Amino acid sequence: MSASPPLVATVSSAHSAARRFLSLVLIHGVLIAGALFMLAPFIWMLVTSIKPPAEIFSAEIALWPKQFYGVENYRFAMEKAPLLRFALNGVILCAGILVVQLLVAIPCAYALAKLDFPGRNLLFVLVLLGLCIPVQVPAMPLYIGLAQLGLLNTYFAMMVPFFLSVFAIFLFRQFFRSFPDDIINAARLDGMSEFEIVWRIVTPSAWPAIAAFAVFSIVAHWNDLYWPLIVISDAKLAPPPLGMMFFADAETGSNYGALTAAATILTAPLVLAFLIARRRFIDGITMTGVK
Amino acid sequence: MATVTLSSIAKSFGPTRVLGGVDLDIADGEFLTLVGPSGCGKSTLIRIIAGLEHQDGGAVTIGGQPVDHLRPHERRVAMVFQSYALYPHMSVRQNIALPLTMSRLKLWQRLPLLRALSGQRRAVMRGIEADVAAAAAQLQLDHLLDRKPAQLSGGQRQRVALGRAMVRHPDVFLMDEPLSNLDAKLRVHMRTELAELHKRLGATFIYVTHDQVEAMTMSDRVAMMDSGTILQLGTPSQLYEKPGSLKVAQFIGSPAINLLPASVGAGGRLELFGRPMSLTVQQPQGQAMTLGVRSEALSLVQGEPAGAGRAWFSARLRRKENLGSEYILHFDLAGRDLPGVTMRTSPAQAASVAEAAEVTLGFDEAACHLFAADGERIEPRGPGVASASIVPLRA
Ligand SMILES: Nc1ncnc2c1ncn2[C@@H]1O[C@H](COP(=O)(O)OP(=O)(O)OP(=O)(O)O)[C@@H](O)[C@H]1O
Ligand SMILES: [Mg+2]
C-alpha cells in the first residue's frame, strides 16, 4: 500500500470487494440450495432407515428419530432379503454390460473418428439416429427373441439390449477426433496394426472419457428396473431395484424402515465406489496427458 | 541404405491438386531437403514416401524396389514429426523400444497374459533393452529413460523422437519440420546434431522445412517446391547463386533478395531506373524485367558513382539492425513507390551512414539476377560481350 492512496480508489476497491463477497455468497447460496434439493431424497432415505415405524408416519418432520431403530431395521432387511445376492447381481450386470460396451464402442468410435472409408459419414448419421431411439421401442421384439431362444431369466437376457451403446460410440468418437493424427501415423510406421493402435495407443489416453462413460453406464444399469422386470422372474437373478421390489412385495408390506434400510445397503456400493474413485476420476478429467 | 526415386507423383484432395507430377531422384546416403512455402505439398509428398498417404498417380521406389504396395512399416523408413508424436502414456524407454518390440516379438508374445508363456521373450527383451540403451546414449537421453513425454522439454522430446526413429536402423529417415517447435537457439543446436547424426548413420535423409536457413545449412541438395511442383533442385549454393526463378530467389536467402524494377531499352540494353546498364538481353525493347540483388552485393558508393559494370541508385536510410558481427541496413528508395532494399555490411561501414541520410548504393552488375515478367531466370549477355561499345556510365 502506498502512503496515501487516492480516496476514490479505496472507496471503489472496498466497493468491489463487497460486490465480490456478495456475488460469492449468492453463487454459493444457489449451489447449496441445489445440492440440498438433490440430496433431500437421499437424506430422507437415510433418516427413515433408522426410524421406528411409528415415527415414520408421524406428521412432524424430524431429521433425527426420538427412538433409534436403525439396528432393528437393518437387521430385518439383512435377514429377510438376500441383499448381497442382489448387489452381486448388480455388479455382474453392470460389469458385463460395461465391458462389452467398451469392447464394441471403442473400435467403432476409432473407425468413425480416424479411418477414411466410404460411407463413414452415413454410418455416423445412423449412430446419431440410434441415439434418438428409446429403449422401450425394441423391447418387444427383443423379449420375443429371447423367449424363443429360451434365454429369459438369464444374466445374458438382462445385458444383451445394452451391449451396443450408441451413446458410447458417439462420446468416444468425439474424444478420439482430438487425438493427434501424427501419433497414430507414428504407430503405423512402427508396425502396429489398427487394432493395436486402438487398444495400446488411443485407449490409454481415453481414460477420462471411459471413466465418464462408466459412471453413466453403471448408474443407469445399477438402477434399471424396466428391463430386468421384463426378462427376470427369478429372485436369485434380480439386480438391486428388482430385488427391492420382490422384497417389498413378499416380506415387508409397508415396513418402510426396513425397506429404506435395504435401499441404503444397495446404494452404498455405488456411493462408496465413487467416493473412492473420485480422486482418480477428477484427475482423469483434468489431466488429459495428450499433447 | 537406399536410394529413393519418385516418378511423376500426383495427388489431389477432392478437387484441389496438391502434387502435380513430382519427379525426384535421391541418392543413397544423401541429405535432401524439401523446402517451400506453407501449403505447397511438402508434407503430402513425404507422407506418400512413408506410405501414410496414397498417391493418385506415379510410383515410389526405395532401394530399387517399388514400395507402393507396401504398408508404412514394411518400407524400412522412419519418420520424425513436427509434433514429435510420442506415445503420451509410455515412458521414454517404452517409446524408443516400441518399434523393436513390434518387429522382434510375435503378436501373441506382445499380448498381456499370453506373453508370460513365451520362453524366448526374455532374451528378445534383453536385446531390445540393449539397443534402446545404445540409442539413448547416442542422444544423451540415458538419464531420462523413465520419464513420460509430458515431463520433457521440447528439445528432449525431439531427441526421443529421433531415438525412436534410429533404433530400427531404417534405410531412409523422413523428417517433417522436426525443429519448428523449438526455440531459436535450440534449433541452431539441433541443426548441427542432425547433420552429425546424418554423417554418423550414413542413411538417406529426406527433410522437410519451410525454413530456408535449415535447408541451406544441412543439406546436400535442396528441392524447392511451390504449388505441388519442384521449382528447382540443386545444391544449396546453386540455389543461392543461380536461382532458376523469381520465386526461388525470393525464398532462398536471408534477408530476402532485393528486387528492383528494370526494363529493356534500346538495343536490348537493360535500364535501371531509366539509366542504362552494361547488361544486354534478347528480350524485346520496353519489356519489364525484375532485377535481384542480394543484400551483401550492395555497397555504399562514395563520391561519383562510376565504373564500368557497376550500377547504382540512390536511397535513404530507414533503420539499422545490429546483428553484432554485421549490420543490416534498411533503405527506402527515395521518392519511389517501391518496397525498400536491405544491405548487409560491416559495423564500420554502418557507422558511416547517419539515420535518414541520402546515400548512393551500388552493385556489381555481374552479381545480379535477372528475371523475366513470368519469373523465369534470364541470363544476360554480360558487359564482356559488348564491352567495346560501352562508355563509362554517368548520371
Ligand atoms: N487430408 C487433406 N484433405 C484435404 N486437403 C488437404 C489434406 N491434407 C493436405 N491438404 C491440402 O494440401 C495442401 C498441401 O498440404 P501439405 O500439408 O502437404 O503442405 P505443406 O507444404 O506441408 O505445408 P506446411 O509448410 O504448412 O506444413 C494444402 O493446401 C492443404 O490444405
Ligand atoms: Mg507440412
XYZ file of C-alpha atoms and ligand atoms in Angstrom:
718
model
C 0.000 0.000 0.000
C 1.318 3.429 -0.851
C 1.266 6.149 1.783
C -1.848 7.958 0.687
C -3.917 6.081 -1.854
C -6.403 8.300 -3.656
C -9.714 8.325 -1.856
C -11.656 7.317 -4.923
C -9.534 4.235 -5.385
C -10.048 2.993 -1.793
C -13.744 3.582 -1.954
C -14.092 1.772 -5.253
C -11.847 -1.096 -4.159
C -13.857 -1.519 -0.953
C -16.933 -1.356 -3.066
C -15.666 -4.028 -5.448
C -14.584 -6.243 -2.543
C -18.083 -6.045 -1.137
C -19.509 -6.887 -4.511
C -17.200 -9.842 -4.894
C -18.240 -11.086 -1.458
C -21.905 -10.655 -2.284
C -21.607 -12.497 -5.548
C -19.721 -15.312 -3.805
C -22.499 -15.590 -1.228
C -25.078 -15.594 -3.967
C -23.322 -18.240 -6.054
C -22.701 -20.498 -3.100
C -26.240 -19.979 -1.842
C -27.615 -21.155 -5.156
C -25.217 -24.107 -5.276
C -26.026 -25.166 -1.706
C -29.738 -24.916 -2.381
C -29.289 -27.058 -5.489
C -27.214 -29.601 -3.604
C -29.799 -29.826 -0.798
C -32.538 -30.298 -3.337
C -30.615 -33.132 -4.979
C -29.638 -34.725 -1.675
C -33.017 -34.432 0.034
C -34.432 -37.827 -1.059
C -31.156 -39.477 -0.166
C -31.094 -37.893 3.275
C -34.728 -38.824 3.746
C -33.906 -42.422 2.930
C -31.073 -42.463 5.473
C -33.243 -40.881 8.164
C -36.175 -43.167 7.539
C -33.945 -46.231 7.708
C -33.191 -45.537 11.366
C -36.703 -44.581 12.464
C -39.220 -46.869 14.160
C -42.473 -47.442 12.197
C -44.444 -45.151 14.481
C -42.221 -42.148 13.806
C -42.137 -42.699 10.048
C -45.843 -42.000 9.823
C -45.975 -39.150 12.308
C -46.891 -35.809 10.794
C -43.917 -33.838 12.106
C -40.729 -33.709 10.114
C -37.702 -34.691 12.143
C -34.145 -35.224 10.964
C -33.274 -37.466 13.879
C -35.548 -40.132 15.387
C -36.571 -39.914 19.027
C -36.023 -43.630 19.286
C -33.042 -45.054 17.374
C -34.412 -48.027 15.465
C -31.569 -48.446 12.954
C -30.259 -51.749 14.271
C -33.680 -53.395 14.058
C -34.406 -52.072 10.570
C -31.036 -53.103 9.135
C -31.110 -56.494 10.795
C -34.583 -57.136 9.459
C -33.523 -56.138 5.961
C -30.369 -58.266 6.056
C -32.206 -61.288 7.397
C -35.279 -61.211 5.226
C -33.825 -60.137 1.879
C -30.802 -61.614 0.068
C -29.281 -58.160 -0.295
C -25.791 -59.410 -1.012
C -27.207 -61.540 -3.784
C -28.969 -58.532 -5.283
C -25.808 -56.457 -5.027
C -23.736 -59.228 -6.613
C -26.260 -59.465 -9.441
C -25.947 -55.723 -9.881
C -22.160 -55.972 -10.064
C -22.286 -58.802 -12.611
C -24.865 -56.971 -14.672
C -23.043 -53.625 -14.670
C -19.591 -55.087 -15.246
C -20.775 -57.345 -18.062
C -22.572 -54.528 -19.801
C -19.732 -52.046 -19.372
C -17.023 -54.413 -20.607
C -18.898 -55.367 -23.756
C -19.938 -51.781 -24.366
C -16.318 -50.684 -24.264
C -15.103 -53.595 -26.373
C -17.604 -52.715 -29.072
C -17.785 -48.952 -28.872
C -14.069 -48.119 -28.759
C -13.103 -49.728 -32.078
C -16.284 -48.379 -33.691
C -15.562 -44.888 -32.457
C -11.959 -45.114 -33.621
C -13.049 -46.135 -37.095
C -15.572 -43.317 -37.269
C -13.093 -40.765 -35.965
C -9.818 -41.689 -37.616
C -10.218 -44.055 -40.551
C -11.172 -42.959 -44.008
C -13.618 -45.285 -45.700
C -16.597 -44.805 -47.974
C -19.869 -44.486 -46.091
C -18.254 -43.270 -42.910
C -20.415 -40.191 -42.634
C -23.558 -42.167 -43.375
C -22.662 -44.604 -40.606
C -22.134 -41.734 -38.229
C -25.543 -40.308 -39.093
C -27.013 -43.735 -38.315
C -25.267 -43.649 -34.943
C -26.799 -40.251 -34.257
C -30.212 -41.590 -35.241
C -29.628 -44.505 -32.895
C -29.281 -42.006 -30.082
C -32.865 -40.959 -30.677
C -34.398 -44.408 -30.165
C -35.571 -45.046 -26.585
C -35.032 -48.493 -25.052
C -38.759 -49.136 -24.910
C -39.015 -49.322 -28.694
C -37.075 -52.555 -29.297
C -38.232 -54.084 -26.003
C -40.988 -56.169 -27.531
C -39.038 -57.832 -30.361
C -36.086 -58.389 -28.032
C -38.325 -60.059 -25.485
C -39.888 -62.325 -28.091
C -36.472 -63.191 -29.496
C -35.086 -64.045 -26.071
C -38.173 -66.021 -25.184
C -37.951 -68.123 -28.348
C -34.282 -68.804 -27.723
C -35.138 -69.861 -24.184
C -32.877 -67.224 -22.733
C -35.306 -65.499 -20.408
C -34.219 -65.457 -16.775
C -30.502 -65.261 -17.550
C -27.857 -62.628 -16.973
C -27.400 -62.556 -20.727
C -31.018 -61.532 -21.273
C -30.579 -58.677 -18.826
C -27.431 -57.434 -20.559
C -27.969 -58.006 -24.249
C -30.019 -54.922 -25.184
C -27.286 -52.671 -23.802
C -24.204 -54.273 -25.326
C -24.202 -51.824 -28.181
C -24.219 -48.307 -26.821
C -24.568 -45.643 -29.481
C -24.015 -43.068 -26.800
C -20.607 -44.590 -26.074
C -19.737 -44.648 -29.761
C -20.724 -41.021 -30.061
C -18.865 -39.958 -26.929
C -15.654 -41.801 -27.797
C -15.764 -40.671 -31.394
C -15.847 -37.050 -30.273
C -12.993 -37.757 -27.904
C -10.858 -39.633 -30.432
C -11.225 -36.924 -33.031
C -8.944 -34.707 -30.984
C -6.311 -37.429 -30.698
C -3.278 -36.324 -32.750
C -3.081 -37.981 -36.165
C 0.692 -37.851 -36.038
C 0.800 -40.265 -33.112
C -1.392 -42.719 -34.985
C 0.803 -42.363 -38.046
C 3.902 -42.881 -35.935
C 2.357 -46.081 -34.589
C 1.623 -47.255 -38.126
C 5.232 -46.619 -39.085
C 6.359 -48.527 -36.011
C 4.425 -51.508 -37.293
C 1.261 -51.501 -35.240
C -1.957 -52.834 -36.682
C -5.070 -50.728 -36.393
C -6.345 -52.941 -33.567
C -3.175 -52.494 -31.595
C -3.313 -48.754 -32.213
C -6.825 -48.688 -30.794
C -6.037 -50.643 -27.652
C -2.440 -49.735 -26.939
C -2.192 -46.131 -28.105
C -5.579 -44.458 -28.288
C -7.460 -46.136 -25.437
C -4.892 -45.376 -22.720
C -5.340 -41.710 -23.495
C -9.110 -42.011 -23.335
C -9.383 -42.782 -19.605
C -11.268 -39.583 -18.842
C -13.867 -40.432 -21.458
C -14.017 -44.043 -20.350
C -14.417 -43.000 -16.711
C -17.160 -40.545 -17.567
C -18.966 -43.108 -19.651
C -18.534 -45.777 -16.967
C -20.298 -43.521 -14.486
C -23.251 -43.099 -16.806
C -23.399 -46.745 -17.702
C -23.024 -48.154 -14.189
C -25.502 -45.768 -12.597
C -28.047 -46.380 -15.341
C -27.871 -50.166 -15.163
C -27.481 -50.494 -11.420
C -30.700 -48.559 -11.045
C -32.532 -50.002 -14.050
C -35.817 -51.646 -13.177
C -37.601 -51.598 -16.507
C -35.738 -54.263 -18.448
C -34.959 -56.696 -15.601
C -38.624 -56.541 -14.675
C -39.470 -57.774 -18.164
C -36.984 -60.616 -18.529
C -36.349 -61.735 -14.945
C -38.840 -63.506 -12.731
C -36.326 -65.463 -10.671
C -35.433 -63.546 -7.492
C -31.969 -65.145 -7.473
C -31.064 -63.186 -10.607
C -32.646 -59.898 -9.603
C -30.479 -56.807 -9.651
C -30.962 -54.253 -6.822
C -34.143 -52.409 -7.879
C -35.955 -55.562 -8.919
C -34.759 -57.260 -5.754
C -36.154 -54.362 -3.749
C -39.447 -54.841 -5.480
C -39.594 -58.546 -4.665
C -38.553 -57.734 -1.108
C -41.233 -55.068 -0.759
C -43.928 -57.368 -2.041
C -43.097 -60.515 -0.253
C -41.621 -59.673 3.060
C -42.223 -56.234 4.319
C -45.532 -54.957 3.135
C -45.329 -51.459 4.430
C -42.292 -51.758 6.697
C -40.695 -48.621 5.312
C -37.912 -48.555 7.856
C -36.651 -51.938 6.677
C -37.269 -51.044 3.047
C -35.196 -47.895 3.213
C -32.542 -49.775 5.155
C -32.357 -52.251 2.270
C -32.247 -49.412 -0.222
C -29.423 -47.794 1.711
C -27.439 -51.007 1.687
C -27.958 -51.412 -2.063
C -26.991 -47.837 -2.857
C -23.924 -47.967 -0.658
C -21.622 -49.810 -3.097
C -22.291 -47.213 -5.775
C -21.691 -44.307 -3.434
C -18.590 -45.881 -1.912
C -17.160 -46.732 -5.311
C -17.462 -43.145 -6.452
C -16.141 -41.709 -3.228
C -13.064 -43.903 -3.576
C -12.641 -43.287 -7.301
C -13.419 -39.589 -7.075
C -9.769 -38.545 -6.935
C -8.794 -40.572 -9.971
C -11.924 -39.560 -11.768
C -11.226 -35.849 -11.376
C -7.535 -36.347 -12.150
C -8.506 -38.172 -15.292
C -10.737 -35.406 -16.459
C -8.393 -32.521 -15.712
C -5.156 -34.117 -16.877
C -5.596 -35.474 -20.355
C -1.884 -36.084 -20.816
C -2.183 -35.841 -24.577
C -0.011 -33.230 -26.165
C 20.908 -47.850 -47.126
C 18.825 -46.929 -50.065
C 18.091 -44.625 -52.911
C 14.642 -43.103 -53.193
C 13.071 -42.456 -56.557
C 9.826 -40.622 -57.134
C 8.378 -40.656 -60.606
C 5.549 -38.305 -61.530
C 3.839 -38.450 -58.144
C 0.433 -36.805 -58.346
C -2.073 -36.275 -55.566
C -5.355 -34.446 -55.237
C -7.579 -33.918 -52.248
C -11.000 -33.736 -53.822
C -10.828 -31.060 -56.486
C -7.610 -29.491 -55.177
C -4.477 -30.695 -56.888
C -1.797 -30.801 -54.235
C 1.017 -32.520 -56.123
C 1.306 -32.225 -59.863
C 3.682 -34.939 -61.028
C 6.781 -34.742 -58.872
C 9.979 -36.421 -60.116
C 12.864 -36.780 -57.737
C 15.955 -38.967 -57.552
C 17.575 -39.152 -54.159
C 20.942 -40.819 -53.856
C 21.907 -43.333 -51.208
C 23.023 -41.533 -48.067
C 22.035 -38.130 -49.352
C 20.569 -35.371 -47.189
C 17.850 -33.899 -49.338
C 15.702 -31.057 -48.139
C 12.258 -30.202 -49.424
C 11.687 -26.550 -48.876
C 8.872 -24.263 -49.860
C 6.108 -22.013 -48.625
C 3.309 -23.293 -46.413
C 0.759 -25.441 -48.202
C 2.953 -26.306 -51.184
C 2.650 -30.051 -50.607
C 5.875 -30.915 -48.795
C 4.185 -32.876 -46.027
C 1.928 -34.620 -48.501
C 4.939 -35.734 -50.530
C 6.858 -37.051 -47.553
C 3.751 -38.833 -46.267
C 3.404 -40.519 -49.644
C 7.011 -41.710 -49.386
C 6.237 -43.050 -45.911
C 3.139 -44.817 -47.166
C 0.801 -42.890 -44.877
C -0.957 -41.389 -47.862
C -1.622 -42.930 -51.244
C -0.667 -41.100 -54.406
C -3.182 -40.842 -57.212
C -0.506 -41.390 -59.833
C 3.183 -42.178 -60.140
C 5.432 -44.551 -58.271
C 7.747 -44.565 -55.283
C 10.849 -46.741 -55.315
C 13.064 -47.264 -52.295
C 16.377 -49.044 -52.734
C 15.393 -50.009 -56.265
C 12.245 -51.789 -55.081
C 8.785 -50.453 -55.810
C 7.081 -49.894 -52.469
C 3.639 -48.693 -53.491
C 2.012 -51.924 -52.340
C 3.851 -51.962 -49.017
C 2.449 -50.710 -45.762
C 4.349 -47.958 -43.917
C 6.380 -50.176 -41.604
C 7.367 -52.517 -44.411
C 9.142 -49.733 -46.276
C 12.100 -49.547 -43.911
C 11.594 -45.847 -43.397
C 11.314 -43.948 -40.142
C 9.631 -40.632 -39.696
C 10.070 -37.782 -37.258
C 7.103 -35.487 -36.907
C 6.873 -31.802 -36.140
C 4.721 -32.573 -33.109
C 7.189 -35.349 -32.080
C 4.235 -37.751 -31.903
C 5.499 -39.552 -28.813
C 3.153 -42.017 -27.170
C 1.958 -39.924 -24.237
C 1.314 -42.711 -21.734
C 4.584 -44.535 -22.317
C 7.949 -43.761 -20.766
C 10.856 -42.648 -22.916
C 12.213 -46.186 -22.703
C 8.952 -47.684 -23.913
C 8.657 -45.099 -26.664
C 12.058 -45.940 -28.056
C 11.588 -49.673 -27.574
C 8.209 -49.825 -29.259
C 9.349 -50.200 -32.888
C 11.675 -53.002 -31.782
C 9.075 -54.881 -29.791
C 6.792 -54.620 -32.798
C 9.326 -56.123 -35.159
C 11.049 -58.649 -32.898
C 8.138 -60.078 -30.899
C 5.295 -62.012 -32.425
C 1.769 -60.802 -31.832
C 0.993 -63.353 -29.114
C 4.234 -62.515 -27.338
C 3.012 -58.944 -27.001
C -0.381 -59.810 -25.555
C -0.751 -59.001 -21.860
C -1.338 -62.510 -20.481
C -0.041 -64.838 -23.156
C 3.370 -63.245 -23.199
C 4.232 -64.795 -19.850
C 4.209 -68.158 -21.620
C 6.983 -67.270 -24.025
C 10.413 -68.553 -23.135
C 12.263 -66.544 -25.746
C 10.579 -63.333 -24.833
C 13.005 -62.591 -22.070
C 16.034 -62.935 -24.346
C 14.449 -60.764 -27.015
C 13.549 -58.119 -24.457
C 17.149 -58.067 -23.227
C 18.327 -57.419 -26.776
C 15.811 -54.619 -27.114
C 16.897 -53.115 -23.802
C 20.487 -53.057 -25.014
C 19.565 -51.385 -28.298
C 17.439 -48.797 -26.527
C 20.274 -48.048 -24.161
C 22.669 -47.630 -27.071
C 20.361 -45.236 -28.895
C 19.673 -43.312 -25.704
C 23.389 -42.966 -25.035
C 23.964 -41.569 -28.510
C 21.305 -38.937 -27.933
C 22.192 -38.229 -24.289
C 18.861 -39.499 -23.086
C 20.200 -42.025 -20.573
C 19.002 -40.171 -17.512
C 15.520 -39.534 -18.935
C 14.538 -43.076 -19.838
C 11.909 -43.408 -17.137
C 10.148 -40.122 -17.724
C 6.935 -39.606 -19.600
C 6.927 -37.306 -22.648
C 4.947 -34.679 -20.737
C 7.880 -34.345 -18.328
C 10.396 -33.483 -21.066
C 11.426 -30.230 -22.669
C 10.851 -29.660 -26.369
C 14.422 -30.464 -27.294
C 14.387 -33.647 -25.216
C 11.141 -34.766 -26.818
C 12.676 -34.185 -30.195
C 15.625 -36.352 -29.273
C 13.314 -39.111 -28.076
C 11.524 -38.943 -31.411
C 14.896 -39.239 -33.133
C 15.800 -42.165 -30.901
C 12.587 -43.943 -31.762
C 13.396 -43.437 -35.434
C 17.012 -44.558 -35.059
C 16.642 -47.833 -33.158
C 15.192 -49.592 -36.142
C 18.139 -48.705 -38.349
C 15.893 -47.596 -41.180
C 17.257 -47.050 -44.674
C 15.533 -43.718 -45.008
C 14.757 -41.046 -42.424
C 11.819 -38.824 -43.202
C 11.590 -35.656 -41.162
C 8.685 -33.270 -41.371
C 9.719 -29.941 -39.873
C 11.251 -31.620 -36.830
C 12.748 -28.425 -35.452
C 9.994 -25.915 -35.944
C 8.564 -26.281 -32.429
C 11.900 -25.476 -30.820
C 13.161 -22.084 -29.786
C 15.725 -20.357 -31.990
C 18.799 -21.298 -30.029
C 17.906 -24.941 -29.640
C 17.060 -25.078 -33.321
C 20.569 -23.962 -34.251
C 21.989 -26.574 -31.904
C 19.774 -29.371 -33.196
C 20.697 -28.453 -36.765
C 24.278 -29.388 -36.025
C 23.201 -32.512 -34.174
C 21.060 -33.664 -37.065
C 23.801 -33.033 -39.588
C 26.219 -35.040 -37.459
C 23.690 -37.802 -36.969
C 23.301 -37.993 -40.717
C 27.024 -38.311 -41.202
C 27.289 -40.960 -38.495
C 24.390 -43.104 -39.688
C 25.032 -42.734 -43.393
C 21.323 -43.210 -44.072
C 19.288 -41.306 -46.615
C 17.597 -38.274 -45.073
C 14.611 -36.523 -46.569
C 13.966 -33.399 -44.603
C 11.018 -31.061 -44.903
C 11.185 -27.485 -43.748
C 9.890 -24.102 -44.644
C 12.912 -22.514 -43.055
C 15.421 -21.781 -45.771
C 18.267 -21.492 -43.279
C 17.776 -25.124 -42.272
C 17.662 -26.072 -45.929
C 20.861 -24.209 -46.714
C 22.892 -25.335 -43.715
C 22.218 -29.068 -43.547
C 21.508 -30.377 -46.997
C 23.488 -31.996 -49.750
C 20.769 -30.909 -52.137
C 17.668 -28.793 -51.794
C 14.438 -29.207 -53.718
C 12.441 -26.018 -53.700
C 8.748 -26.697 -54.092
C 5.850 -24.465 -54.893
C 2.208 -25.344 -55.541
C 2.899 -29.038 -55.807
C 5.840 -28.959 -58.203
C 9.582 -28.791 -57.783
C 10.786 -25.416 -58.980
C 14.462 -26.118 -58.658
C 16.689 -28.913 -57.438
C 20.313 -28.318 -56.635
C 22.960 -27.839 -54.001
C 22.346 -25.018 -51.534
C 24.928 -22.825 -53.263
C 23.392 -23.483 -56.667
C 20.026 -22.331 -55.386
C 21.554 -19.312 -53.762
C 23.870 -18.269 -56.525
C 21.795 -19.219 -59.530
C 18.117 -19.202 -58.579
C 16.190 -20.531 -61.533
C 13.173 -18.364 -60.968
C 11.982 -15.347 -59.100
C 10.186 -17.492 -56.501
C 13.342 -19.417 -55.659
C 15.332 -16.190 -55.452
C 12.770 -14.693 -53.107
C 12.572 -17.758 -50.898
C 16.243 -18.570 -50.511
C 18.459 -16.149 -48.633
C 18.038 -14.037 -45.531
C 17.404 -11.180 -45.604
C 15.343 -11.714 -48.737
C 16.828 -10.717 -52.052
C 16.282 -7.097 -53.113
C 14.097 -6.772 -56.163
C 14.327 -3.735 -58.399
C 12.276 -2.969 -61.480
C 14.288 -2.885 -64.672
C 13.292 -2.577 -68.288
C 14.750 -3.362 -71.664
C 15.934 -0.278 -73.514
C 17.274 0.317 -76.982
C 19.376 -2.497 -78.395
C 18.330 -4.874 -75.662
C 20.289 -2.890 -73.131
C 18.931 -3.146 -69.628
C 17.898 0.031 -67.839
C 17.634 0.504 -64.094
C 15.543 3.488 -63.018
C 15.943 4.874 -66.525
C 19.731 4.590 -66.527
C 21.219 2.155 -68.990
C 23.327 -0.658 -67.555
C 26.056 -2.555 -69.320
C 23.980 -5.750 -69.474
C 22.088 -6.666 -72.613
C 19.322 -9.200 -73.058
C 17.446 -10.666 -76.001
C 14.025 -9.559 -74.786
C 12.166 -7.002 -76.925
C 12.519 -3.335 -76.108
C 10.116 -1.969 -73.482
C 9.728 -5.318 -71.697
C 9.631 -5.082 -67.896
C 12.167 -7.181 -66.011
C 12.953 -7.796 -62.375
C 16.466 -7.392 -61.155
C 17.505 -9.182 -57.999
C 20.460 -8.132 -55.868
C 21.480 -9.957 -52.697
C 21.885 -7.724 -49.683
C 25.587 -8.481 -49.395
C 26.144 -7.469 -53.053
C 25.110 -3.907 -52.306
C 27.694 -1.393 -51.161
C 27.862 2.277 -50.330
C 29.224 4.398 -53.141
C 31.381 7.309 -52.067
C 31.517 10.328 -54.349
C 30.900 9.856 -58.044
C 29.102 6.592 -58.831
C 31.454 5.431 -61.507
C 32.860 2.311 -63.070
C 32.063 0.006 -65.893
C 29.864 -2.906 -64.977
C 28.555 -1.236 -61.853
C 25.043 0.050 -61.394
C 23.793 2.412 -58.747
C 20.730 4.104 -57.335
C 20.014 6.457 -54.506
C 18.271 5.525 -51.278
C 17.517 6.861 -47.818
C 18.435 5.003 -44.627
C 15.364 3.967 -42.681
C 16.717 1.719 -39.958
C 19.878 -0.020 -38.810
C 19.738 -3.538 -37.477
C 22.673 -4.613 -35.352
C 23.468 -8.323 -35.577
C 26.706 -7.984 -33.659
C 29.228 -9.051 -36.248
C 27.412 -7.239 -39.001
C 24.624 -4.772 -39.685
C 21.561 -4.991 -41.827
C 20.695 -1.550 -43.176
C 17.156 -0.923 -44.380
C 16.766 1.723 -47.067
C 13.787 3.367 -48.696
C 14.079 4.043 -52.376
C 13.887 7.792 -52.384
C 10.772 9.149 -53.996
C 9.706 5.818 -55.467
C 6.700 3.774 -54.525
C 8.645 0.556 -54.077
C 9.492 -1.710 -51.180
C 12.844 -0.775 -49.697
C 16.128 -2.597 -50.005
C 18.355 -4.182 -47.406
C 22.108 -4.143 -47.302
C 24.369 -6.351 -45.254
C 27.515 -4.588 -44.173
C 30.252 -4.296 -41.578
C 29.754 -2.298 -38.376
C 32.352 0.226 -39.583
C 30.501 0.872 -42.817
C 27.198 1.061 -40.984
C 28.605 3.679 -38.614
C 29.422 5.924 -41.545
C 25.758 6.264 -42.501
C 23.640 8.633 -40.475
C 19.959 7.987 -39.764
C 17.760 9.208 -42.654
C 20.822 10.023 -44.745
C 20.575 10.058 -48.534
C 23.164 7.691 -49.942
C 24.090 6.074 -53.203
C 24.087 2.297 -53.287
C 25.982 0.437 -55.951
C 26.412 -3.157 -57.019
C 28.406 -5.196 -59.440
C 26.197 -5.970 -62.414
C 27.711 -9.400 -62.727
C 26.343 -10.227 -59.270
C 22.711 -9.502 -60.064
C 19.976 -11.899 -61.102
C 17.567 -11.132 -63.912
C 14.045 -12.415 -64.147
C 11.543 -12.011 -66.953
C 7.992 -10.933 -66.266
C 6.887 -14.571 -65.879
C 9.534 -15.117 -63.182
C 11.948 -17.158 -65.361
C 15.633 -16.521 -64.891
C 17.264 -14.708 -67.825
C 20.969 -14.948 -68.445
C 22.060 -11.516 -69.623
C 24.827 -11.120 -72.075
C 27.331 -9.621 -69.709
C 29.332 -6.479 -70.055
C 32.075 -8.543 -71.643
C 30.017 -9.213 -74.746
C 29.509 -5.660 -75.816
C 32.166 -4.023 -73.728
C 33.858 -2.301 -76.626
C 30.871 -0.129 -77.269
C 30.300 0.766 -73.645
C 31.380 4.092 -72.275
C 31.501 4.507 -68.526
C 28.078 5.298 -67.255
C 27.274 8.704 -65.927
C 24.210 10.024 -64.223
N -6.360 -34.517 -45.740
C -6.449 -33.422 -46.527
N -7.619 -33.085 -47.101
C -7.717 -32.002 -47.890
N -6.708 -31.194 -48.180
C -5.511 -31.460 -47.652
C -5.309 -32.584 -46.797
N -4.023 -32.596 -46.417
C -3.442 -31.544 -47.005
N -4.336 -30.853 -47.748
C -4.043 -29.671 -48.559
O -2.942 -29.959 -49.361
C -2.083 -28.845 -49.466
C -0.679 -29.236 -49.133
O -0.625 -29.615 -47.785
P 0.723 -30.008 -47.084
O 0.405 -30.382 -45.702
O 1.421 -31.011 -47.911
O 1.513 -28.631 -47.105
P 2.951 -28.310 -46.545
O 3.804 -27.944 -47.707
O 3.435 -29.400 -45.700
O 2.683 -27.011 -45.690
P 3.278 -26.608 -44.264
O 4.617 -25.991 -44.516
O 2.301 -25.603 -43.764
O 3.343 -27.825 -43.429
C -2.653 -27.757 -48.578
O -3.299 -26.811 -49.390
C -3.641 -28.493 -47.714
O -4.732 -27.656 -47.441
Mg 3.666 -29.675 -43.564
